[in-house]
Amino acid sequence: MVKMKLVKCVQLVLAIVFIGFIVHGSNAAFSPVDNYLIACGSSQNVTFQGRTFVPDSKKSSFLLKSWGDAIVSSSNSSVPSPIYQSLRVFSTPASYKFGIKRKGRHWVRLHFYPLPDPGHNLKSASITVVAEAFVLLNNFTFKNYNGSYLFKEYAINVNSNCLIIKFIPSNNSVTFVNGIEVISIPDELLPDQAQALSSPPLFKRLSDLALETVYRLNMGGPLLTPQNDSLGRTWENDGKYLHINSSAVNASVNPETVKYHVPVTPETAPNWVYATLESMGDPNVVNWNFNMTWVFPVDPKFMYFVRMHFCDIVSRAPNSLVFNVYINSDMAYPSLDLYAIIGGLGIPFYRDFVSNSSTESGILTVSVGPDTMADNSNAIMNGLEIMKISNDARSFDGLSSIHGLLPKYHSHSSKSKVGIIIGLAVGILAAVLVGLCSCCIFAPRSKATQNHLWLPFALNGNSQTMTKVSTTSQKSGTASCISLDSSNHGRLFMFQEIMDATNEFDENLLLGVGGFGRVYKGTLEDGTIVAVKRGNPRSEQGLAEFRTEIEMLSKLRHRHLVSLIGYCDERSEMILVYEYMANGPLRSHLYGTDLPSLSWKQRLEIFIGAAKGLHYLHTGAAQSIIHRDVKTTNILLDENFEAKVADFGLSKAGPSSLDQTHVSTAVKGSFGYLDPEYFRRQQLTEKSDVYSFGVVLMEVLCGRPALNPVLPREQVNIADWAMSWQKKGMLDQIMDPTLVGKLNPVSLRKFGETAEKCLAEHGVDRPTMGDVLWNLEYALQLEETSSALAETEDNSTNHIPAIPFTPPEAFDHSVNMTNGVNLGTDDAVDNTTSTVFSQLVNPRGR
Ligand SMILES: *[C@@H]1O[C@H](CO)[C@@H](O)[C@H](O)[C@H]1NC(C)=O
Ligand SMILES: *[C@@H]1O[C@H](CO)[C@@H](O)[C@H](O)[C@H]1NC(C)=O
Ligand SMILES: *[C@@H]1O[C@H](CO)[C@@H](O)[C@H](O)[C@H]1NC(C)=O
Ligand SMILES: *[C@@H]1O[C@H](CO)[C@@H](O)[C@H](O)[C@H]1NC(C)=O
Ligand SMILES: *[C@@H]1O[C@H](CO)[C@@H](O)[C@H](O)[C@H]1NC(C)=O
Ligand SMILES: *[C@@H]1O[C@H](CO)[C@@H](O)[C@H](O)[C@H]1NC(C)=O
Ligand SMILES: *[C@@H]1O[C@H](CO)[C@@H](O)[C@H](O)[C@H]1NC(C)=O
Ligand SMILES: *[C@@H]1O[C@H](CO)[C@@H](O)[C@H](O)[C@H]1NC(C)=O
Ligand SMILES: *[C@@H]1O[C@H](CO)[C@@H](O)[C@H](O)[C@H]1NC(C)=O
Ligand SMILES: *[C@@H]1O[C@H](CO)[C@@H](O)[C@H](O)[C@H]1NC(C)=O
């Protein structure tokens, strides 16, 4: 019975998949997922080139702020086309924000026409436009421009859930825009790499760059408008770019006869492009130099993506057309034999290249000429597209990047897809891990924090005033945003801004789920990528942790602490906005994912980064701060694998005076990382963090969870298990198999001693974070020196190289080294620590 049902079910699924496939396959017309056509400043729909542009009214979802003024032309006759009849003028930077349902390349098309405006001279207005961290236009003005209107088309890869197009006026002036289009492009249309006419021969990672269409030609054919192209492109006739008019003659066939073969589809280019061409004016002239050349003025400071379209509609017999293709005077494609490549006539074909302009004068030429080896000397071209590639400043105009144009702009640049995938993987992992072993709170919660009403709080000491203000505003039912000194506490976000940044908490952007709530990837209006942590309103512990996190993080700024960008407490929300860490938690790089294994050197560098962060916490601020929740999920890695300590929700100010040695507190933290002494005595010191850090060290060395209940009893707790091996001096027996043979035993020994001291039973026996840092730096130096030596000495792994040791100077606070580890000598193992605590086996302590 069950089997039958299963079979039926499988059949059904297959049928659905199959139907889906057929439908997909036969679905000829491309319909873009994202398709915005906006007539700025208009009060009614505008039909232009067969498409309907809708007004950017206040009701629409895409305009963010700064409405500016709408200006509508009073007479139709003087305006080149309907889309230019209205525009919107801005005197302050203004953004249009478009929700993106499908990530990937999008057309961004902009229409400008300076209508007469009594208030401003729009002809001299400066137009600067930025989008997705790219500068599209920079200080453009119609004053020095020959045309009456300006049309721009860009292909921009959007990797987040929204695209913001920002219009920036220059000082004391205005800027304007008439029409905007944002439309999805099929993924297959634009490649990630293309042949370069220089070394290296392949131009890679095109997807990270933006493109601007500068020329798009239908050789020998009529003008094609967006009505004739399923992707809304315009193709113009090539006549005016031909170097020598008489060198070419056009030919055409019925467009219906064009036979598309995958990968070329009608989206690559409409059949009208392939059905017409230019061929050699006098094909049988026997002149080796004879060719057909198109000349294009370009900006010499940029590189260009060049796509050539071919379709042999003139040959009568196979292999009769063989020709050379040149860009500038370089051979781009020698002896191109279309029939040999595609095996038929009348079948479209295209080739992509990346090239510079030929000279400093800024001329790019494309030529086709007969191959001298061919019997029949002819050459053809059907279509040509030339697109400018954004430069190193991510600009299409000059060297000022978006940073220069927007003074407070922090771009983390567009993250690669890898980052997103990692983020998602991390998110899922974090969700699972949190579900398995979440923060545990032993002590009864303080009733004071069990307030279901979200009351605003004070951070500056003048709490009464602020509380009063916000209480009133909450009663009146409006947003209860407290005003904080923004320079000290990060930015206060409106809830709407957070909604926009995260596409209304789109689950596709979920990075992780924790005890506190959910973490989303977001994009701020200025393009900054952030991590948005949204507290669960029903989480009772949340409120206290939320406050702690803001209080702690707003006091702290350090390269190895995750920085808080701002927060939002509107509408009972508890939202924290952090810098985005592209490589996610350290743990996700250790086990349970497919991420590449970290090398020993990388691991040491990560330890050192995290240790610097903790050392700063303990010593850098006026009052020392104890993190209380040091673990591998709270050490995050940025795009360069630099470690930063995160999650200060449980942090606690340390002993405030010298005679006070600890803080009495309820035990909080995570299983597997808890300091046994703290657990027993409920007395918190910085050394509790040192213990947890010791667990992290072992976890990272061994590449296994701190607690793994599935393992045999003696192996469950990594602190116990690794210590027993460390005492035998055989840590290498249990380390991550991917490290075996790839690290220096001397470095490992130094590391093992350090970890062992961190895991000492009694806090007083543990080193300070400063000492730990110093030792880890030493272990790294041993690793680096030995790998350098290994290149000259083959048996170097079996003896300690006599290297001159220079103490590392990487941390800025002076460190007390007297009570710490004694460097360079083999300290006897402290045997009093034999009864190492195991939380799982022995969960007492209340
Ligand atoms: C404007 O166009 C949109 C989309 O095509 C359509 O939904 C709407 O009804 C039109 N409005 C008017 C007033 O024609
Ligand atoms: C401009 O032309 C459109 C139709 O093309 C018409 O609806 C509109 O009323 C005209 N506007 C003026 C000011 O003549
Ligand atoms: C913009 O261009 C104008 C001239 O067209 C120039 O005077 C002005 O300095 C430029 N502004 C910037 C910020 O480059
Ligand atoms: C504008 O057009 C005129 C004549 O058509 C030409 O001489 C001049 O160079 C052009 N200027 C620019 C900036 O293109
Ligand atoms: C822009 O305006 C501000 C104040 O209006 C002024 O301080 C600044 O110097 C101006 N910058 C330029 C480049 O004109
Ligand atoms: C080539 O094609 C263009 C556009 O279709 C047309 O205007 C022109 O007359 C043609 N020229 C020749 C020589 O056929
Ligand atoms: C392009 O579309 C317009 C409107 O549908 C049509 O009038 C024109 O003939 C088309 N051009 C070609 C070359 O098909
Ligand atoms: C080249 O031919 C086009 C038409 O195909 C014509 O408009 C143009 O004036 C010609 N140019 C020259 C230099 O003969
Ligand atoms: C194309 O022909 C022109 C002269 O018509 C010549 O100067 C040029 O070098 C030729 N280009 C190539 C790539 O052969
Ligand atoms: C273009 O020129 C730049 C600078 O000379 C060079 O680095 C780059 O490789 C060139 N690119 C191509 C595609 O030729």
mmCIF file of C-alpha atoms in Angstrom, residues 429-440 515 587 629 631 633 669-673 705-709 840:
data_model
loop_
_atom_site.group_PDB
_atom_site.id
_atom_site.type_symbol
_atom_site.label_atom_id
_atom_site.label_comp_id
_atom_site.label_asym_id
_atom_site.label_seq_id
_atom_site.Cartn_x
_atom_site.Cartn_y
_atom_site.Cartn_z
ATOM 1 C CA LEU A 429 23.547 25.884 10.518
ATOM 2 C CA ALA A 430 23.085 28.513 13.149
ATOM 3 C CA ALA A 431 19.385 27.738 13.312
ATOM 4 C CA VAL A 432 20.095 24.057 13.862
ATOM 5 C CA LEU A 433 22.828 24.650 16.368
ATOM 6 C CA VAL A 434 20.835 27.159 18.316
ATOM 7 C CA GLY A 435 17.970 24.728 18.410
ATOM 8 C CA LEU A 436 20.253 22.050 19.823
ATOM 9 C CA CYS A 437 22.183 23.993 22.366
ATOM 10 C CA SER A 438 20.964 27.448 22.993
ATOM 11 C CA CYS A 439 21.967 29.828 25.690
ATOM 12 C CA CYS A 440 21.007 28.473 28.997
ATOM 13 C CA GLY A 515 17.903 32.981 21.051
ATOM 14 C CA ARG A 587 32.059 27.633 13.436
ATOM 15 C CA ASP A 629 29.547 34.114 25.805
ATOM 16 C CA LYS A 631 32.192 30.647 21.442
ATOM 17 C CA THR A 633 29.428 31.177 16.691
ATOM 18 C CA GLY A 669 26.658 31.346 28.891
ATOM 19 C CA SER A 670 26.661 28.363 26.616
ATOM 20 C CA PHE A 671 27.155 24.701 27.440
ATOM 21 C CA GLY A 672 30.551 23.416 26.546
ATOM 22 C CA TYR A 673 32.194 26.804 26.970
ATOM 23 C CA PRO A 705 31.836 20.777 18.404
ATOM 24 C CA ALA A 706 32.656 21.789 21.959
ATOM 25 C CA LEU A 707 30.041 19.329 23.102
ATOM 26 C CA ASN A 708 29.085 16.335 21.064
ATOM 27 C CA PRO A 709 26.710 14.104 23.025
ATOM 28 C CA LEU A 840 27.113 17.709 30.992
#
